[in-house]
CSV table of C-alpha atoms in Angstrom, one decimal:
chain,number,residue,atom,x,y,z
A,147,GLY,CA,4.2,-4.5,-19.3
A,148,ALA,CA,3.8,-0.7,-19.1
A,149,GLY,CA,2.3,-1.7,-15.5
A,150,VAL,CA,2.1,-4.2,-12.9
A,151,SER,CA,-0.8,-6.7,-14.3
A,152,GLN,CA,-2.9,-8.8,-11.9
A,153,THR,CA,-5.1,-11.6,-12.8
A,154,PRO,CA,-8.1,-12.4,-11.8
A,155,SER,CA,-9.4,-8.3,-11.6
A,156,ASN,CA,-12.2,-10.6,-9.8
A,157,LYS,CA,-13.0,-13.9,-8.3
A,158,VAL,CA,-15.5,-14.7,-6.6
A,159,THR,CA,-14.9,-18.1,-4.5
A,160,GLU,CA,-16.7,-20.9,-2.8
A,161,LYS,CA,-15.6,-21.2,1.0
A,162,GLY,CA,-13.1,-23.8,1.2
A,163,LYS,CA,-11.7,-24.2,-2.2
A,164,TYR,CA,-8.2,-23.5,-3.5
A,165,VAL,CA,-7.4,-19.8,-5.6
A,166,GLU,CA,-4.5,-18.5,-7.2
A,167,LEU,CA,-3.9,-15.3,-8.0
A,168,ARG,CA,-1.2,-14.3,-10.2
A,169,CYS,CA,1.2,-11.1,-10.7
A,170,ASP,CA,3.1,-9.8,-13.8
A,171,PRO,CA,5.5,-7.1,-12.2
A,172,ILE,CA,7.4,-4.3,-14.4
A,173,SER,CA,10.1,-5.4,-17.0
A,174,GLY,CA,13.8,-5.3,-15.0
A,175,HIS,CA,11.9,-5.1,-11.2
A,176,THR,CA,13.3,-7.2,-9.5
A,177,ALA,CA,11.3,-6.5,-5.6
A,178,LEU,CA,8.1,-8.1,-5.4
A,179,TYR,CA,5.7,-7.3,-2.7
A,180,TRP,CA,2.0,-8.9,-2.1
A,181,TYR,CA,-0.1,-6.5,0.3
A,182,ARG,CA,-4.0,-7.5,1.2
A,183,GLN,CA,-6.2,-4.7,1.5
A,184,SER,CA,-10.2,-4.1,3.1
A,185,LEU,CA,-12.4,-1.8,1.6
A,186,GLY,CA,-11.5,1.9,3.1
A,187,GLN,CA,-8.1,0.4,5.0
A,188,GLY,CA,-4.6,1.0,4.7
A,189,PRO,CA,-3.2,-2.0,2.3
A,190,GLU,CA,-1.4,-5.0,4.6
A,191,PHE,CA,1.8,-6.5,4.1
A,192,LEU,CA,1.8,-9.8,3.4
A,193,ILE,CA,4.7,-10.9,1.6
A,194,TYR,CA,8.3,-9.4,-0.4
A,195,PHE,CA,10.5,-11.4,-3.1
A,196,GLN,CA,13.9,-10.1,-3.5
A,197,GLY,CA,14.9,-12.0,-7.0
A,198,THR,CA,13.5,-15.5,-6.4
A,199,GLY,CA,13.4,-15.7,-2.6
A,200,ALA,CA,10.8,-14.3,-0.1
A,201,ALA,CA,13.0,-11.8,1.7
A,202,ASP,CA,10.0,-11.6,4.1
A,203,ASP,CA,7.3,-13.7,4.6
A,204,SER,CA,6.1,-12.5,8.1
A,205,GLY,CA,3.0,-10.9,7.1
A,206,LEU,CA,1.0,-14.1,5.9
A,207,PRO,CA,-1.3,-14.7,8.2
A,208,ASN,CA,-1.2,-18.1,8.6
A,209,ASP,CA,-0.3,-21.2,6.7
A,210,ARG,CA,-3.1,-21.4,4.1
A,211,PHE,CA,-1.4,-18.7,2.3
A,212,PHE,CA,1.8,-19.3,0.3
A,213,ALA,CA,3.6,-17.2,-2.2
A,214,VAL,CA,6.3,-17.8,-5.3
A,215,ARG,CA,8.4,-16.3,-7.6
A,216,PRO,CA,10.4,-19.0,-9.3
A,217,GLU,CA,11.8,-17.0,-12.0
A,218,GLY,CA,12.0,-14.3,-10.2
A,219,SER,CA,9.5,-12.5,-12.5
A,220,VAL,CA,6.1,-13.5,-12.4
A,221,SER,CA,4.7,-13.9,-8.4
A,222,THR,CA,1.4,-16.7,-7.6
A,223,LEU,CA,-0.2,-15.7,-4.0
A,224,LYS,CA,-1.8,-18.9,-3.0
A,225,ILE,CA,-4.6,-19.5,-0.6
A,226,GLN,CA,-5.8,-22.7,0.5
A,227,ARG,CA,-9.0,-23.8,2.0
A,228,THR,CA,-10.4,-20.3,1.8
A,229,GLU,CA,-12.3,-18.9,4.2
A,230,ARG,CA,-15.2,-15.4,4.2
A,231,GLY,CA,-11.9,-13.5,6.0
A,232,ASP,CA,-10.1,-14.3,3.5
A,233,SER,CA,-12.2,-11.9,1.5
A,234,ALA,CA,-10.4,-8.2,-0.1
A,235,VAL,CA,-8.4,-7.1,-2.5
A,236,TYR,CA,-5.1,-8.5,-2.9
A,237,LEU,CA,-2.7,-6.0,-4.5
A,238,CYS,CA,0.8,-6.7,-6.2
A,239,ALA,CA,3.2,-4.0,-6.4
A,240,SER,CA,7.0,-4.0,-7.7
A,241,SER,CA,10.0,-2.0,-7.5
A,242,PRO,CA,13.4,-1.7,-9.4
A,243,PRO,CA,16.8,-2.4,-8.3
A,244,THR,CA,18.1,-0.1,-6.2
A,245,ASP,CA,21.8,1.3,-6.6
A,246,ARG,CA,22.5,3.9,-4.3
A,247,GLY,CA,21.9,4.5,-0.5
A,248,LEU,CA,18.4,3.6,0.4
A,249,SER,CA,17.4,6.6,3.0
A,250,SER,CA,15.3,7.9,0.8
A,251,GLY,CA,13.4,4.7,0.2
A,252,ASN,CA,12.7,3.3,-3.4
A,253,THR,CA,9.7,4.2,-5.3
A,254,ILE,CA,6.7,1.1,-5.1
A,255,TYR,CA,4.8,0.5,-8.3
A,256,PHE,CA,1.5,-1.1,-7.6
A,257,GLY,CA,-1.6,-2.8,-9.7
A,258,GLU,CA,-5.0,-2.6,-9.3
A,259,GLY,CA,-5.6,-5.5,-7.6
A,260,SER,CA,-7.1,-8.7,-7.4
A,261,TRP,CA,-10.6,-8.8,-6.2
A,262,LEU,CA,-11.5,-11.7,-4.1
A,263,THR,CA,-14.6,-12.4,-2.7
A,264,VAL,CA,-15.8,-16.1,-0.9
A,265,VAL,CA,-19.0,-16.9,0.1
B,274,THR,CA,-1.3,-5.4,12.5
B,275,GLN,CA,-0.2,-1.6,10.8
B,276,LEU,CA,2.6,0.1,12.1
B,277,LEU,CA,1.2,3.5,11.7
B,278,GLU,CA,-2.0,4.7,12.5
B,279,GLN,CA,-3.7,8.2,10.6
B,280,SER,CA,-6.6,9.8,11.9
B,281,PRO,CA,-9.0,10.7,11.0
B,282,GLN,CA,-10.4,7.8,9.6
B,283,PHE,CA,-13.0,9.3,7.7
B,284,LEU,CA,-13.2,13.3,6.5
B,285,SER,CA,-15.6,14.6,4.6
B,286,ILE,CA,-15.4,18.7,4.0
B,287,GLN,CA,-16.9,21.4,1.5
B,288,GLU,CA,-15.1,22.7,-1.6
B,289,GLY,CA,-12.6,25.4,-0.6
B,290,GLU,CA,-12.3,24.4,3.3
B,291,ASN,CA,-8.7,23.1,4.5
B,292,LEU,CA,-7.8,20.1,6.8
B,293,THR,CA,-4.7,17.8,8.0
B,294,VAL,CA,-4.3,14.1,7.9
B,295,TYR,CA,-2.2,12.9,11.0
B,296,CYS,CA,0.0,10.2,10.4
B,297,ASN,CA,1.8,8.7,13.4
B,298,SER,CA,4.0,5.4,14.5
B,299,SER,CA,5.9,4.4,17.5
B,300,SER,CA,8.6,2.8,14.9
B,301,VAL,CA,11.2,5.1,13.7
B,302,PHE,CA,11.4,4.9,9.5
B,303,SER,CA,14.6,6.0,7.3
B,304,SER,CA,11.5,8.0,5.3
B,305,LEU,CA,8.3,8.4,5.0
B,306,GLN,CA,5.7,8.0,2.0
B,307,TRP,CA,2.3,9.5,1.2
B,308,TYR,CA,0.2,7.9,-1.4
B,309,ARG,CA,-3.4,8.6,-2.8
B,310,GLN,CA,-5.5,5.5,-3.9
B,311,GLU,CA,-9.0,6.2,-6.3
B,312,PRO,CA,-11.3,3.4,-5.8
B,313,GLY,CA,-10.5,0.1,-8.2
B,314,GLU,CA,-6.8,1.3,-8.5
B,315,GLY,CA,-3.8,0.7,-7.0
B,316,PRO,CA,-2.4,3.4,-4.4
B,317,VAL,CA,-0.4,5.8,-5.9
B,318,LEU,CA,3.1,7.7,-4.7
B,319,LEU,CA,2.6,11.8,-4.2
B,320,VAL,CA,5.9,12.3,-1.8
B,321,THR,CA,8.7,11.0,-0.1
B,322,VAL,CA,10.0,12.8,3.0
B,323,VAL,CA,13.4,11.6,4.6
B,324,THR,CA,14.4,13.9,6.9
B,325,GLY,CA,13.7,14.9,10.4
B,326,GLY,CA,11.5,17.8,10.3
B,327,GLU,CA,11.4,17.9,6.6
B,328,VAL,CA,8.0,20.1,4.9
B,329,LYS,CA,7.7,19.5,1.3
B,330,LYS,CA,4.9,20.9,-0.5
B,331,LEU,CA,3.5,19.9,-3.7
B,332,LYS,CA,0.8,22.6,-4.9
B,333,ARG,CA,-2.1,22.8,-2.1
B,334,LEU,CA,-0.9,19.5,-0.6
B,335,THR,CA,2.3,20.2,2.4
B,336,PHE,CA,3.5,17.3,3.6
B,337,GLN,CA,5.9,17.5,6.9
B,338,PHE,CA,7.6,14.3,8.3
B,339,GLY,CA,8.1,14.5,12.2
B,340,ASP,CA,11.4,15.9,13.9
B,341,ALA,CA,11.9,12.3,15.7
B,342,ARG,CA,11.1,10.7,12.1
B,343,LYS,CA,8.2,8.6,13.9
B,344,ASP,CA,5.5,10.7,12.2
B,345,SER,CA,3.9,12.9,9.2
B,346,SER,CA,1.2,15.1,8.0
B,347,LEU,CA,-0.5,16.3,5.2
B,348,HIS,CA,-2.2,19.5,4.9
B,349,ILE,CA,-4.4,20.4,2.1
B,350,THR,CA,-5.5,23.6,1.1
B,351,ALA,CA,-8.5,24.8,-0.9
B,352,ALA,CA,-9.6,21.3,-1.4
B,353,GLN,CA,-11.2,20.5,-4.7
B,354,PRO,CA,-13.7,17.4,-5.6
B,355,GLY,CA,-10.8,16.1,-7.3
B,356,ASP,CA,-8.6,15.9,-3.8
B,357,THR,CA,-11.9,13.0,-3.2
B,358,GLY,CA,-10.0,9.9,-2.3
B,359,LEU,CA,-8.0,7.5,-0.1
B,360,TYR,CA,-4.6,9.1,1.8
B,361,LEU,CA,-2.2,6.8,2.8
B,362,CYS,CA,0.6,7.1,4.8
B,363,ALA,CA,3.7,4.4,4.7
B,364,GLY,CA,6.7,4.1,6.7
B,365,VAL,CA,10.1,3.0,4.6
B,366,SER,CA,12.3,0.7,6.4
B,367,THR,CA,16.1,1.8,6.8
B,368,THR,CA,17.0,-1.3,3.7
B,369,GLY,CA,14.6,1.2,1.5
B,370,ASN,CA,13.0,-1.9,0.6
B,371,GLN,CA,9.9,-2.3,2.9
B,372,PHE,CA,7.2,-0.5,3.1
B,373,TYR,CA,4.8,-0.4,5.4
B,374,PHE,CA,1.3,1.5,5.4
B,375,GLY,CA,-1.1,3.3,7.4
B,376,THR,CA,-4.6,2.3,8.3
B,377,GLY,CA,-5.8,5.2,5.8
B,378,THR,CA,-7.7,8.3,5.2
B,379,SER,CA,-11.0,8.4,3.5
B,380,LEU,CA,-11.3,11.8,2.1
B,381,THR,CA,-14.4,13.4,0.6
B,382,VAL,CA,-15.0,17.1,-1.2
B,383,ILE,CA,-18.4,18.1,-1.6
B,384,PRO,CA,-18.5,20.5,-4.6
C-alpha cells in the first residue's frame, strides 16, 4: 500500500477481554515499530522488529502485551486481559532498509493509529 | 519512561508571535528529529539534525542541535494558525534504527 495501514482504527472493548491490533507496513520496509500514545503526550516505545524478529521489546509494559511479525511484513500487537489503563492510541511505524552509515537516522513513517478504549 | 523532556508542555499564542520549544535529555543521540502531529494522524517528520551545534531552517522554523547532542530547540517565527499541532522531538540511536520520542509540546496559534 501507499502508507502504513492500521486496523481497526477504533476499538472499544470490555475490561478483561483480549484485543489484537494489526499493522500493515509500507511494502519493502524491513523495520516495524509499535508505540503507544496518550492524548497530548509523546509516543512511548513498545517494540521494534527487524524482519521477523523482535530486535528490541524492552518497551512492552508487562507480559499481557505481545507482538508478532511472522513473515516480516504484517505485524499484530496482542493485548491479553485488557485493563482501563491500556486505553490509548497504538501507533505503528515502518522504515526502509538502511544501506549506509546510520548516524543521520532513518526516516520512519507512521500509520494513523488504532484508538483503543477499555471500558 | 521517556528519555527526552520537552518544554513547555502546552503553549497558546497569538498569530504573529514567536516561540521556542525545548527538548532535553541526559542521553547522547546520534541525531535528533522533530515531528509534527495533527489530531487523528501519525507524526510526520519535519527535520533531522545530525551534527552537534547544527542549525537547520525550514521556512519560519529554525531547529538547533545542542553541542553535546543531548538537547535541541525549535523556534517558530511569526506563528500562523496552520502551525497548530503537537510537536515531538525524537532522539535517534547510534544504530539509526531506534527512535525515542519526547513528551510533546501542544501548540495552539490563535488567529
